[in-house]
C-alpha atoms as one frame of an Amber mdcrd trajectory, in Angstrom:
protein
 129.067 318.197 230.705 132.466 318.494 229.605 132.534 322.172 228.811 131.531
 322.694 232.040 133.728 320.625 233.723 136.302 322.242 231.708 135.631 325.647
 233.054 135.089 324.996 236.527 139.098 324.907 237.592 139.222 328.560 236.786
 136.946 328.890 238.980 137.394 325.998 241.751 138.654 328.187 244.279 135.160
 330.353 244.487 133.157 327.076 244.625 135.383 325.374 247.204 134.331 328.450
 249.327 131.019 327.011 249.329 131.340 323.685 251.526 132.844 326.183 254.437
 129.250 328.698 254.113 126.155 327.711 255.446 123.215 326.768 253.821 120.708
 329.820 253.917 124.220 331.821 252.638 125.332 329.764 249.445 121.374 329.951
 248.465 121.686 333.388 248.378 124.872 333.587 246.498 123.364 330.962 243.974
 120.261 333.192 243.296 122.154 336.248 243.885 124.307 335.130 241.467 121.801
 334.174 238.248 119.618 337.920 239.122 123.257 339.436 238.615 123.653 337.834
 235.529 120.123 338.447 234.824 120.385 342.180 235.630 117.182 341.486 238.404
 119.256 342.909 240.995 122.705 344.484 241.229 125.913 342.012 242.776 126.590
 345.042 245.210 122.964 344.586 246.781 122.470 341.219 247.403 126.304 340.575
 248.890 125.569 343.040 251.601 122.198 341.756 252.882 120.906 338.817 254.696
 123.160 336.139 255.343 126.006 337.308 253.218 126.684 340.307 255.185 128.168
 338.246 258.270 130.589 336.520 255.848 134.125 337.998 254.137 133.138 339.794
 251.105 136.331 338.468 249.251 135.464 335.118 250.020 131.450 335.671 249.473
 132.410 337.572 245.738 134.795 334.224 244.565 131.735 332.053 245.683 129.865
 334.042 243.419 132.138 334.450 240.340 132.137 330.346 240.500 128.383 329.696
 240.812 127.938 332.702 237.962 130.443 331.020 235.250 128.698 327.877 236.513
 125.624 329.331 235.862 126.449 330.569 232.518 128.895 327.782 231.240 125.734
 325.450 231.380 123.182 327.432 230.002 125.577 328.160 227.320 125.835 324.522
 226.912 121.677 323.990 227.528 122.473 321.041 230.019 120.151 319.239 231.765
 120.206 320.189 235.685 120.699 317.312 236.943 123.843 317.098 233.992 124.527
 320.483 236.053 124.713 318.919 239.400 126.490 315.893 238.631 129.401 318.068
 236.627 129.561 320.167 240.088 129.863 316.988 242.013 132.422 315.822 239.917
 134.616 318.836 240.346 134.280 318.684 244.328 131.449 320.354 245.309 129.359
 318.901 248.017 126.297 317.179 246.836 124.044 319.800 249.215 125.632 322.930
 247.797 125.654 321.038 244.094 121.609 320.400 244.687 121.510 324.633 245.463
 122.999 325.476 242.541 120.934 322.867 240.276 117.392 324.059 241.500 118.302
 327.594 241.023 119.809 326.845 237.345 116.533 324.792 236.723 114.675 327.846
 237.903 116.553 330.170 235.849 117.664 328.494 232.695 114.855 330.067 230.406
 115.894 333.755 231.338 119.642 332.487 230.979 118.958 331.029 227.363 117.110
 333.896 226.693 120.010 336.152 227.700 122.502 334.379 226.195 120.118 334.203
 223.217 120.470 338.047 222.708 123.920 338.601 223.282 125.593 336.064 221.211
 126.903 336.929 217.779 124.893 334.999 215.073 124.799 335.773 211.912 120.636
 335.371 209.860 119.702 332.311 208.793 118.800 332.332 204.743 115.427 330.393
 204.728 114.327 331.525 200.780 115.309 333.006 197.827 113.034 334.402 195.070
 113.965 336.029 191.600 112.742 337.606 189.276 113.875 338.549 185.393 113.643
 341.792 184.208 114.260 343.698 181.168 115.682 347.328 181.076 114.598 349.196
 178.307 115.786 352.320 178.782 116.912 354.481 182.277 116.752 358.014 183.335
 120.703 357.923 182.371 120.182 356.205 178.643 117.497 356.332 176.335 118.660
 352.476 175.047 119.403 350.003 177.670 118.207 347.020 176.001 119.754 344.221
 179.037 118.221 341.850 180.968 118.546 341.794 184.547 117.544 339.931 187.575
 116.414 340.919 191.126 116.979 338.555 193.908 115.073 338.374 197.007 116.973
 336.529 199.814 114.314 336.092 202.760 116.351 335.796 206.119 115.206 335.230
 209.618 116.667 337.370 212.428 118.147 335.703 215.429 115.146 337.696 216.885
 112.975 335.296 214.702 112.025 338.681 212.232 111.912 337.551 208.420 114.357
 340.164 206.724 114.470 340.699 203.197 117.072 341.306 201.366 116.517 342.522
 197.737 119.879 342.983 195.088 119.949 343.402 191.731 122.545 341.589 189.206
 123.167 341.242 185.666 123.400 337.623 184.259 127.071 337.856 184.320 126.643
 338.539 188.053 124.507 335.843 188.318 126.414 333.274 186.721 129.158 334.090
 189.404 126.954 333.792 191.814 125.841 330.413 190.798 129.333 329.294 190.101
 130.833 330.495 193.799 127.567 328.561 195.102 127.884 325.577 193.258 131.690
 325.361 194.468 130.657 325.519 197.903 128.126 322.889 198.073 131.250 320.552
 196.177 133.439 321.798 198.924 130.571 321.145 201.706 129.993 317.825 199.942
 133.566 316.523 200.220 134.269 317.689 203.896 130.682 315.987 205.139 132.746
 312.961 202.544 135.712 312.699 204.271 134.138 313.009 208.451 131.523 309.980
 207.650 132.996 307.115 209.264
């Protein structure tokens, strides 16, 4: 709750807009708003029909860009509506406009987690490693190789939920490295999880 309450004064102006529109109008703006964000429907369309088109555009578009960053601060932050409602509240909004918002974020929050699923930068999570030792004889570049090698198979899931593999091949100097820069960051993980415990 307090990320969103920590965004909401950029945008406190738009959502003070809302106590002065009527009802049917800051519904519209509030699902207007999420099918924007969704890409359902285009912010040009639904501010010039139905009861939006009666009100100032300026005032109608910083009602919007409040309930949007709204919108997206908490699905961002996966709160609970009523979390949603009461943060809105909090911030000034009245409890009938607040209660709009929260039943269309309740609606929407799968497609907004979904969204924000896709565009956020994550990087694949390792979930196995497999290896293998091999022994080069010889290559298409020398007739006597005689060195062992190894071929690692790190199996990654995509933030799309895809397993990706990713093979490499090493020599044991390579992989005694490897196991050394690994080892030294499980010490360093070990003595920074050491030093937060209370």
């Amino acid at each position: 709750m307090a990320a969103l309450l920590a965004a909401l004064p950029q945008h406190s102006d738009g959502l003070a807009i809302l106590a002065s529109l009527p009802e049917a109008a800051v519904g519209e703006i509030c699902v207007g708003a999420a099918d924007a964000i969704l890409g359902v429907a285009s912010e040009h369309a639904f501010l010039a029909e139905g009861a939006l088109r009666d009100h100032e555009p300026a005032r109608v578009k910083a009602a919007t860009a409040g309930v949007a960053s709204a919108l997206l601060e908490a699905a961002r932050a996966d709160m609970a509506p009523r979390d949603v409602r009461n943060a809105l509240e909090d911030s000034g909004v009245p409890a009938g406009r607040a209660s709009l918002i929260e039943k269309v974020y309740e609606e929407k929050l799968p497609a907004l987690r979904r969204l924000l699923g896709r565009t956020r930068f994550s990087l694949p999570q390792l979930v196995g490693v497999q290896w293998r030792l091999d022994y080069v004889v010889k290559t298409k570049h020398a007739d006597h190789v005689n060195e062992p090698f190894f071929l690692l198979r790190f199996v990654t899931v995509q933030r799309d939920g895809q397993e990706e593999p990713l093979e490499v091949t090493c020599s044991e100097e390579q992989v005694s490295d490897l196991y050394a820069t690994l080892k030294e960051a499980s010490h360093q993980i070990s003595l920074a999880t050491k030093d937060s415990a209370p």
